[in-house]
Amino acid sequence: MIEVKNVHKSFGANEILKGVSLNVEKGDVVVILGPSGSGKTTLLRCINFLERASQGELTFNGINYSLAKATKKEVLDIRKKTAFVFQNYNLFHNKTALENVTEGLIIGRKVPKKEAVEIGKKALDKVGLTEKYDAFPSQLSGGQQQRVGIARAIAVNPEVILFDEPTSALDPELVGEVLQVMKNLAKEGTTMVVVSHEMAFAEEVGTKVLFMDAGVVVEEGSAKDIFSHPKEQRTRQFLSRILKNHDYTI
């Protein structure tokens, strides 16, 4: 479904991505793990053209795009097929939950308002916010705000949803409600690429796990393989520090 090849990205003299490749099949939940500064978020942003890669190719449903040189039309084509859930929600503070969900449909996709409202309500229902259509972000908890962000992503009916550390800005007691929504989406067969530090989610829900460090993919495989039998020393070192109950030989 999606193939990303040889992605490079530099900010000045600082090379963040050093030839990263990634494959995503329909229905996959690909979880990207790694320490801060490893390039995880930059990779995700390059896939959706929120950052312009220095080099690299993207194949989406058989159509090839240059991540460095894609035209404005090609970028719009990709964005119509994808949705992005941000770390810090990125909601309009002067709009209600429902308006936050419908805004992109009405303005960006020219959906008639009445139809957009119906779609928006269904999306909010799906993430457990039926009672919050008219609430403003300031009236919602962090977890509820992030669920509005997920509803906004669901509403455009994307082929893949890209999640950038969707729980990292949340208080610990609110993480579970967001992860449950994501688990439900996974059960329905939603294709997702998730940058996350939530190891239990990666192990339970991930169909494929990538471990990145210093701008490269160190290791990739099934969740079972990565968590039970990591092959690379750097992967074992990372997991042994994060998962206290695992005693990997480093």
PDB file of C-alpha atoms in Angstrom:
ATOM      1  CA  MET A   1       0.000   0.000   0.000  1.00  0.00           C
ATOM      2  CA  ILE A   2       2.724   2.461   1.056  1.00  0.00           C
ATOM      3  CA  GLU A   3       6.419   2.075   0.363  1.00  0.00           C
ATOM      4  CA  VAL A   4       8.901   4.697   1.504  1.00  0.00           C
ATOM      5  CA  LYS A   5      12.431   4.385   0.160  1.00  0.00           C
ATOM      6  CA  ASN A   6      15.748   5.931   1.168  1.00  0.00           C
ATOM      7  CA  VAL A   7      14.446   9.012   2.979  1.00  0.00           C
ATOM      8  CA  HIS A   8      17.053  11.608   3.876  1.00  0.00           C
ATOM      9  CA  LYS A   9      16.338  14.833   5.739  1.00  0.00           C
ATOM     10  CA  SER A  10      18.790  17.460   6.934  1.00  0.00           C
ATOM     11  CA  PHE A  11      18.272  20.668   8.856  1.00  0.00           C
ATOM     12  CA  GLY A  12      21.340  22.656   7.877  1.00  0.00           C
ATOM     13  CA  ALA A  13      24.379  20.506   8.597  1.00  0.00           C
ATOM     14  CA  ASN A  14      22.373  18.236  10.908  1.00  0.00           C
ATOM     15  CA  GLU A  15      21.293  15.049   9.096  1.00  0.00           C
ATOM     16  CA  ILE A  16      18.181  13.745  10.862  1.00  0.00           C
ATOM     17  CA  LEU A  17      17.201  10.902   8.499  1.00  0.00           C
ATOM     18  CA  LYS A  18      19.926   8.857   6.838  1.00  0.00           C
ATOM     19  CA  GLY A  19      18.238   6.652   4.277  1.00  0.00           C
ATOM     20  CA  VAL A  20      15.135   5.311   6.027  1.00  0.00           C
ATOM     21  CA  SER A  21      12.795   2.877   4.257  1.00  0.00           C
ATOM     22  CA  LEU A  22       9.376   1.641   5.364  1.00  0.00           C
ATOM     23  CA  ASN A  23       6.627  -0.632   4.029  1.00  0.00           C
ATOM     24  CA  VAL A  24       2.999  -0.457   5.146  1.00  0.00           C
ATOM     25  CA  GLU A  25       0.367  -2.947   3.995  1.00  0.00           C
ATOM     26  CA  LYS A  26      -3.379  -2.340   4.145  1.00  0.00           C
ATOM     27  CA  GLY A  27      -4.610  -3.011   7.699  1.00  0.00           C
ATOM     28  CA  ASP A  28      -1.134  -2.749   9.228  1.00  0.00           C
ATOM     29  CA  VAL A  29      -0.482  -1.004  12.521  1.00  0.00           C
ATOM     30  CA  VAL A  30       3.164  -0.028  12.156  1.00  0.00           C
ATOM     31  CA  VAL A  31       4.649   1.289  15.402  1.00  0.00           C
ATOM     32  CA  ILE A  32       7.890   3.264  15.259  1.00  0.00           C
ATOM     33  CA  LEU A  33       9.918   3.210  18.465  1.00  0.00           C
ATOM     34  CA  GLY A  34      13.170   4.854  19.415  1.00  0.00           C
ATOM     35  CA  PRO A  35      14.826   7.380  21.702  1.00  0.00           C
ATOM     36  CA  SER A  36      14.176  11.095  21.419  1.00  0.00           C
ATOM     37  CA  GLY A  37      16.031  12.596  18.486  1.00  0.00           C
ATOM     38  CA  SER A  38      16.088   9.361  16.480  1.00  0.00           C
ATOM     39  CA  GLY A  39      14.110  10.857  13.578  1.00  0.00           C
ATOM     40  CA  LYS A  40      10.749   9.158  14.183  1.00  0.00           C
ATOM     41  CA  THR A  41       8.565  12.263  13.991  1.00  0.00           C
ATOM     42  CA  THR A  42      10.565  13.729  11.111  1.00  0.00           C
ATOM     43  CA  LEU A  43       9.958  10.555   9.095  1.00  0.00           C
ATOM     44  CA  LEU A  44       6.218  10.744   9.756  1.00  0.00           C
ATOM     45  CA  ARG A  45       6.105  14.412   8.784  1.00  0.00           C
ATOM     46  CA  CYS A  46       8.029  13.735   5.579  1.00  0.00           C
ATOM     47  CA  ILE A  47       5.502  11.061   4.549  1.00  0.00           C
ATOM     48  CA  ASN A  48       2.705  13.653   4.797  1.00  0.00           C
ATOM     49  CA  PHE A  49       4.843  16.504   3.406  1.00  0.00           C
ATOM     50  CA  LEU A  50       4.634  18.497   6.623  1.00  0.00           C
ATOM     51  CA  GLU A  51       8.414  18.461   6.173  1.00  0.00           C
ATOM     52  CA  ARG A  52      10.012  18.296   2.760  1.00  0.00           C
ATOM     53  CA  ALA A  53      12.557  15.463   2.628  1.00  0.00           C
ATOM     54  CA  SER A  54      15.985  16.155   1.155  1.00  0.00           C
ATOM     55  CA  GLN A  55      15.791  12.881  -0.768  1.00  0.00           C
ATOM     56  CA  GLY A  56      13.522   9.848  -0.985  1.00  0.00           C
ATOM     57  CA  GLU A  57      10.652   8.174  -2.816  1.00  0.00           C
ATOM     58  CA  LEU A  58       7.085   7.396  -1.789  1.00  0.00           C
ATOM     59  CA  THR A  59       4.899   4.835  -3.534  1.00  0.00           C
ATOM     60  CA  PHE A  60       1.219   5.020  -2.580  1.00  0.00           C
ATOM     61  CA  ASN A  61      -1.121   2.447  -4.152  1.00  0.00           C
ATOM     62  CA  GLY A  62       1.259   1.999  -7.058  1.00  0.00           C
ATOM     63  CA  ILE A  63       1.772   5.710  -7.765  1.00  0.00           C
ATOM     64  CA  ASN A  64       5.306   7.064  -7.291  1.00  0.00           C
ATOM     65  CA  TYR A  65       6.121  10.434  -5.733  1.00  0.00           C
ATOM     66  CA  SER A  66       9.388  12.213  -5.033  1.00  0.00           C
ATOM     67  CA  LEU A  67       9.466  13.230  -1.379  1.00  0.00           C
ATOM     68  CA  ALA A  68      11.892  16.015  -2.280  1.00  0.00           C
ATOM     69  CA  LYS A  69      10.306  17.310  -5.484  1.00  0.00           C
ATOM     70  CA  ALA A  70       6.588  16.466  -5.375  1.00  0.00           C
ATOM     71  CA  THR A  71       4.360  19.121  -6.932  1.00  0.00           C
ATOM     72  CA  LYS A  72       1.675  20.972  -4.989  1.00  0.00           C
ATOM     73  CA  LYS A  73      -0.962  18.812  -6.686  1.00  0.00           C
ATOM     74  CA  GLU A  74       0.872  15.614  -5.717  1.00  0.00           C
ATOM     75  CA  VAL A  75       1.145  16.798  -2.113  1.00  0.00           C
ATOM     76  CA  LEU A  76      -2.613  17.443  -2.042  1.00  0.00           C
ATOM     77  CA  ASP A  77      -3.222  13.980  -3.525  1.00  0.00           C
ATOM     78  CA  ILE A  78      -1.266  12.379  -0.665  1.00  0.00           C
ATOM     79  CA  ARG A  79      -2.951  14.503   1.985  1.00  0.00           C
ATOM     80  CA  LYS A  80      -6.383  13.512   0.692  1.00  0.00           C
ATOM     81  CA  LYS A  81      -5.464   9.868   1.295  1.00  0.00           C
ATOM     82  CA  THR A  82      -3.923  10.377   4.729  1.00  0.00           C
ATOM     83  CA  ALA A  83      -4.754  11.984   8.071  1.00  0.00           C
ATOM     84  CA  PHE A  84      -2.362  13.214  10.749  1.00  0.00           C
ATOM     85  CA  VAL A  85      -2.952  13.128  14.509  1.00  0.00           C
ATOM     86  CA  PHE A  86      -0.653  15.588  16.239  1.00  0.00           C
ATOM     87  CA  GLN A  87       1.111  15.306  19.577  1.00  0.00           C
ATOM     88  CA  ASN A  88      -0.404  18.563  20.856  1.00  0.00           C
ATOM     89  CA  TYR A  89      -3.927  18.157  19.373  1.00  0.00           C
ATOM     90  CA  ASN A  90      -3.737  21.234  17.048  1.00  0.00           C
ATOM     91  CA  LEU A  91      -7.378  22.136  17.674  1.00  0.00           C
ATOM     92  CA  PHE A  92      -8.964  25.504  16.926  1.00  0.00           C
ATOM     93  CA  HIS A  93      -9.578  26.940  20.394  1.00  0.00           C
ATOM     94  CA  ASN A  94     -12.420  29.187  19.213  1.00  0.00           C
ATOM     95  CA  LYS A  95     -14.374  26.317  17.670  1.00  0.00           C
ATOM     96  CA  THR A  96     -16.429  23.544  19.264  1.00  0.00           C
ATOM     97  CA  ALA A  97     -15.452  19.887  19.092  1.00  0.00           C
ATOM     98  CA  LEU A  98     -17.885  19.366  16.230  1.00  0.00           C
ATOM     99  CA  GLU A  99     -16.642  22.440  14.366  1.00  0.00           C
ATOM    100  CA  ASN A 100     -13.060  21.239  14.750  1.00  0.00           C
ATOM    101  CA  VAL A 101     -14.032  17.996  13.053  1.00  0.00           C
ATOM    102  CA  THR A 102     -16.147  19.538  10.288  1.00  0.00           C
ATOM    103  CA  GLU A 103     -13.839  22.437   9.396  1.00  0.00           C
ATOM    104  CA  GLY A 104     -11.532  20.355   7.205  1.00  0.00           C
ATOM    105  CA  LEU A 105     -14.454  18.646   5.511  1.00  0.00           C
ATOM    106  CA  ILE A 106     -16.224  21.899   4.641  1.00  0.00           C
ATOM    107  CA  ILE A 107     -13.229  24.093   3.794  1.00  0.00           C
ATOM    108  CA  GLY A 108     -10.671  21.570   2.585  1.00  0.00           C
ATOM    109  CA  ARG A 109     -12.864  18.968   0.908  1.00  0.00           C
ATOM    110  CA  LYS A 110     -15.903  21.064  -0.041  1.00  0.00           C
ATOM    111  CA  VAL A 111     -18.363  18.728   1.712  1.00  0.00           C
ATOM    112  CA  PRO A 112     -21.796  20.389   2.160  1.00  0.00           C
ATOM    113  CA  LYS A 113     -22.219  21.605   5.739  1.00  0.00           C
ATOM    114  CA  LYS A 114     -25.214  19.396   6.548  1.00  0.00           C
ATOM    115  CA  GLU A 115     -23.366  16.286   5.374  1.00  0.00           C
ATOM    116  CA  ALA A 116     -20.180  17.383   7.183  1.00  0.00           C
ATOM    117  CA  VAL A 117     -22.119  17.750  10.444  1.00  0.00           C
ATOM    118  CA  GLU A 118     -23.504  14.220  10.094  1.00  0.00           C
ATOM    119  CA  ILE A 119     -20.031  12.830   9.407  1.00  0.00           C
ATOM    120  CA  GLY A 120     -18.559  14.840  12.282  1.00  0.00           C
ATOM    121  CA  LYS A 121     -21.123  13.598  14.788  1.00  0.00           C
ATOM    122  CA  LYS A 122     -20.535   9.980  13.772  1.00  0.00           C
ATOM    123  CA  ALA A 123     -16.787  10.458  14.174  1.00  0.00           C
ATOM    124  CA  LEU A 124     -17.188  11.996  17.628  1.00  0.00           C
ATOM    125  CA  ASP A 125     -19.593   9.204  18.603  1.00  0.00           C
ATOM    126  CA  LYS A 126     -16.949   6.706  17.551  1.00  0.00           C
ATOM    127  CA  VAL A 127     -14.373   8.164  19.945  1.00  0.00           C
ATOM    128  CA  GLY A 128     -16.846   8.383  22.842  1.00  0.00           C
ATOM    129  CA  LEU A 129     -17.622  12.110  22.717  1.00  0.00           C
ATOM    130  CA  THR A 130     -21.341  12.074  21.941  1.00  0.00           C
ATOM    131  CA  GLU A 131     -22.015  14.489  24.804  1.00  0.00           C
ATOM    132  CA  LYS A 132     -19.276  16.927  23.759  1.00  0.00           C
ATOM    133  CA  TYR A 133     -20.336  18.167  20.303  1.00  0.00           C
ATOM    134  CA  ASP A 134     -20.692  21.757  21.531  1.00  0.00           C
ATOM    135  CA  ALA A 135     -17.793  21.827  23.980  1.00  0.00           C
ATOM    136  CA  PHE A 136     -14.806  24.066  23.299  1.00  0.00           C
ATOM    137  CA  PRO A 137     -11.257  22.706  23.743  1.00  0.00           C
ATOM    138  CA  SER A 138     -10.873  24.669  27.000  1.00  0.00           C
ATOM    139  CA  GLN A 139     -13.799  22.668  28.397  1.00  0.00           C
ATOM    140  CA  LEU A 140     -12.225  19.315  27.515  1.00  0.00           C
ATOM    141  CA  SER A 141      -9.518  17.261  29.195  1.00  0.00           C
ATOM    142  CA  GLY A 142      -6.326  16.541  27.290  1.00  0.00           C
ATOM    143  CA  GLY A 143      -7.562  13.044  26.528  1.00  0.00           C
ATOM    144  CA  GLN A 144     -10.842  14.370  25.190  1.00  0.00           C
ATOM    145  CA  GLN A 145      -9.019  16.945  23.055  1.00  0.00           C
ATOM    146  CA  GLN A 146      -6.859  14.234  21.554  1.00  0.00           C
ATOM    147  CA  ARG A 147      -9.947  12.144  20.860  1.00  0.00           C
ATOM    148  CA  VAL A 148     -11.361  15.139  18.959  1.00  0.00           C
ATOM    149  CA  GLY A 149      -8.114  15.097  16.987  1.00  0.00           C
ATOM    150  CA  ILE A 150      -8.639  11.420  16.199  1.00  0.00           C
ATOM    151  CA  ALA A 151     -12.276  12.073  15.245  1.00  0.00           C
ATOM    152  CA  ARG A 152     -11.066  14.761  12.862  1.00  0.00           C
ATOM    153  CA  ALA A 153      -8.750  12.207  11.277  1.00  0.00           C
ATOM    154  CA  ILE A 154     -11.465   9.535  11.031  1.00  0.00           C
ATOM    155  CA  ALA A 155     -13.938  11.983   9.481  1.00  0.00           C
ATOM    156  CA  VAL A 156     -11.995  12.380   6.222  1.00  0.00           C
ATOM    157  CA  ASN A 157     -12.069   8.597   5.707  1.00  0.00           C
ATOM    158  CA  PRO A 158      -8.326   8.327   5.035  1.00  0.00           C
ATOM    159  CA  GLU A 159      -6.537   5.274   3.702  1.00  0.00           C
ATOM    160  CA  VAL A 160      -3.945   5.616   6.471  1.00  0.00           C
ATOM    161  CA  ILE A 161      -3.768   7.599   9.709  1.00  0.00           C
ATOM    162  CA  LEU A 162      -0.378   8.885  10.892  1.00  0.00           C
ATOM    163  CA  PHE A 163      -0.095   9.328  14.672  1.00  0.00           C
ATOM    164  CA  ASP A 164       2.730  11.442  16.092  1.00  0.00           C
ATOM    165  CA  GLU A 165       3.178  10.413  19.740  1.00  0.00           C
ATOM    166  CA  PRO A 166      -0.559  10.884  20.408  1.00  0.00           C
ATOM    167  CA  THR A 167      -0.316  10.286  24.165  1.00  0.00           C
ATOM    168  CA  SER A 168       2.940  12.049  25.039  1.00  0.00           C
ATOM    169  CA  ALA A 169       1.264  15.342  26.033  1.00  0.00           C
ATOM    170  CA  LEU A 170      -1.313  13.623  28.272  1.00  0.00           C
ATOM    171  CA  ASP A 171      -1.399  13.098  31.998  1.00  0.00           C
ATOM    172  CA  PRO A 172      -0.814   9.383  32.724  1.00  0.00           C
ATOM    173  CA  GLU A 173      -4.414   8.732  33.800  1.00  0.00           C
ATOM    174  CA  LEU A 174      -5.710  10.010  30.440  1.00  0.00           C
ATOM    175  CA  VAL A 175      -3.464   7.883  28.225  1.00  0.00           C
ATOM    176  CA  GLY A 176      -5.678   4.799  28.412  1.00  0.00           C
ATOM    177  CA  GLU A 177      -8.772   6.429  26.899  1.00  0.00           C
ATOM    178  CA  VAL A 178      -6.825   7.507  23.795  1.00  0.00           C
ATOM    179  CA  LEU A 179      -5.081   4.152  23.399  1.00  0.00           C
ATOM    180  CA  GLN A 180      -8.448   2.374  23.647  1.00  0.00           C
ATOM    181  CA  VAL A 181      -9.791   4.417  20.737  1.00  0.00           C
ATOM    182  CA  MET A 182      -6.696   3.475  18.734  1.00  0.00           C
ATOM    183  CA  LYS A 183      -7.102  -0.194  19.625  1.00  0.00           C
ATOM    184  CA  ASN A 184     -10.695  -0.071  18.433  1.00  0.00           C
ATOM    185  CA  LEU A 185      -9.585   1.447  15.131  1.00  0.00           C
ATOM    186  CA  ALA A 186      -6.986  -1.289  14.744  1.00  0.00           C
ATOM    187  CA  LYS A 187      -9.635  -3.973  15.314  1.00  0.00           C
ATOM    188  CA  GLU A 188     -11.689  -2.427  12.526  1.00  0.00           C
ATOM    189  CA  GLY A 189      -8.737  -2.773  10.151  1.00  0.00           C
ATOM    190  CA  THR A 190      -7.682   0.874  10.048  1.00  0.00           C
ATOM    191  CA  THR A 191      -4.201   1.256   8.570  1.00  0.00           C
ATOM    192  CA  MET A 192      -2.012   3.229  10.973  1.00  0.00           C
ATOM    193  CA  VAL A 193       1.576   4.354  11.349  1.00  0.00           C
ATOM    194  CA  VAL A 194       2.194   5.282  14.973  1.00  0.00           C
ATOM    195  CA  VAL A 195       5.193   7.001  16.521  1.00  0.00           C
ATOM    196  CA  SER A 196       4.909   6.156  20.190  1.00  0.00           C
ATOM    197  CA  HIS A 197       6.624   5.419  23.486  1.00  0.00           C
ATOM    198  CA  GLU A 198       3.708   3.209  24.577  1.00  0.00           C
ATOM    199  CA  MET A 199       5.390  -0.181  24.656  1.00  0.00           C
ATOM    200  CA  ALA A 200       2.347  -2.158  25.759  1.00  0.00           C
ATOM    201  CA  PHE A 201       0.347  -0.744  22.846  1.00  0.00           C
ATOM    202  CA  ALA A 202       3.150  -1.554  20.406  1.00  0.00           C
ATOM    203  CA  GLU A 203       3.433  -5.107  21.696  1.00  0.00           C
ATOM    204  CA  GLU A 204      -0.311  -5.765  21.816  1.00  0.00           C
ATOM    205  CA  VAL A 205      -1.582  -3.936  18.732  1.00  0.00           C
ATOM    206  CA  GLY A 206       1.380  -3.473  16.409  1.00  0.00           C
ATOM    207  CA  THR A 207       1.543  -5.743  13.362  1.00  0.00           C
ATOM    208  CA  LYS A 208       5.030  -4.446  12.625  1.00  0.00           C
ATOM    209  CA  VAL A 209       7.517  -2.596  14.817  1.00  0.00           C
ATOM    210  CA  LEU A 210      10.436  -0.432  13.689  1.00  0.00           C
ATOM    211  CA  PHE A 211      13.167   0.610  16.072  1.00  0.00           C
ATOM    212  CA  MET A 212      14.984   3.767  14.993  1.00  0.00           C
ATOM    213  CA  ASP A 213      18.100   5.373  16.367  1.00  0.00           C
ATOM    214  CA  ALA A 214      20.310   8.183  15.062  1.00  0.00           C
ATOM    215  CA  GLY A 215      18.324   8.574  11.848  1.00  0.00           C
ATOM    216  CA  VAL A 216      18.315   4.952  10.687  1.00  0.00           C
ATOM    217  CA  VAL A 217      16.118   1.876  11.138  1.00  0.00           C
ATOM    218  CA  VAL A 218      18.168  -0.352  13.427  1.00  0.00           C
ATOM    219  CA  GLU A 219      15.730  -3.256  13.427  1.00  0.00           C
ATOM    220  CA  GLU A 220      12.247  -4.119  12.219  1.00  0.00           C
ATOM    221  CA  GLY A 221       9.975  -7.107  12.519  1.00  0.00           C
ATOM    222  CA  SER A 222       6.793  -8.374  14.107  1.00  0.00           C
ATOM    223  CA  ALA A 223       5.945  -7.065  17.560  1.00  0.00           C
ATOM    224  CA  LYS A 224       6.576 -10.542  18.964  1.00  0.00           C
ATOM    225  CA  ASP A 225      10.030 -10.751  17.425  1.00  0.00           C
ATOM    226  CA  ILE A 226      11.095  -7.269  18.462  1.00  0.00           C
ATOM    227  CA  PHE A 227       9.893  -7.566  22.052  1.00  0.00           C
ATOM    228  CA  SER A 228      10.773 -11.218  22.658  1.00  0.00           C
ATOM    229  CA  HIS A 229      13.858 -11.761  20.511  1.00  0.00           C
ATOM    230  CA  PRO A 230      15.478  -8.467  19.482  1.00  0.00           C
ATOM    231  CA  LYS A 231      18.502  -9.191  17.310  1.00  0.00           C
ATOM    232  CA  GLU A 232      20.422  -5.934  17.497  1.00  0.00           C
ATOM    233  CA  GLN A 233      22.384  -4.855  20.549  1.00  0.00           C
ATOM    234  CA  ARG A 234      21.049  -1.296  20.354  1.00  0.00           C
ATOM    235  CA  THR A 235      17.461  -2.578  20.318  1.00  0.00           C
ATOM    236  CA  ARG A 236      18.115  -4.795  23.338  1.00  0.00           C
ATOM    237  CA  GLN A 237      19.740  -1.908  25.155  1.00  0.00           C
ATOM    238  CA  PHE A 238      16.781   0.409  24.492  1.00  0.00           C
ATOM    239  CA  LEU A 239      14.166  -2.161  25.490  1.00  0.00           C
ATOM    240  CA  SER A 240      16.018  -3.217  28.635  1.00  0.00           C
ATOM    241  CA  ARG A 241      15.966   0.388  29.836  1.00  0.00           C
ATOM    242  CA  ILE A 242      12.309   0.943  28.971  1.00  0.00           C
ATOM    243  CA  LEU A 243      10.917  -2.443  29.977  1.00  0.00           C
ATOM    244  CA  LYS A 244      12.185  -3.112  33.460  1.00  0.00           C
ATOM    245  CA  ASN A 245      10.759  -6.639  33.559  1.00  0.00           C
ATOM    246  CA  HIS A 246      12.758  -7.690  30.481  1.00  0.00           C
ATOM    247  CA  ASP A 247      16.327  -8.789  31.075  1.00  0.00           C
ATOM    248  CA  TYR A 248      17.964  -8.638  27.671  1.00  0.00           C
ATOM    249  CA  THR A 249      21.599  -9.533  27.334  1.00  0.00           C
ATOM    250  CA  ILE A 250      23.327  -6.426  26.028  1.00  0.00           C
TER     251      ILE A 250
END
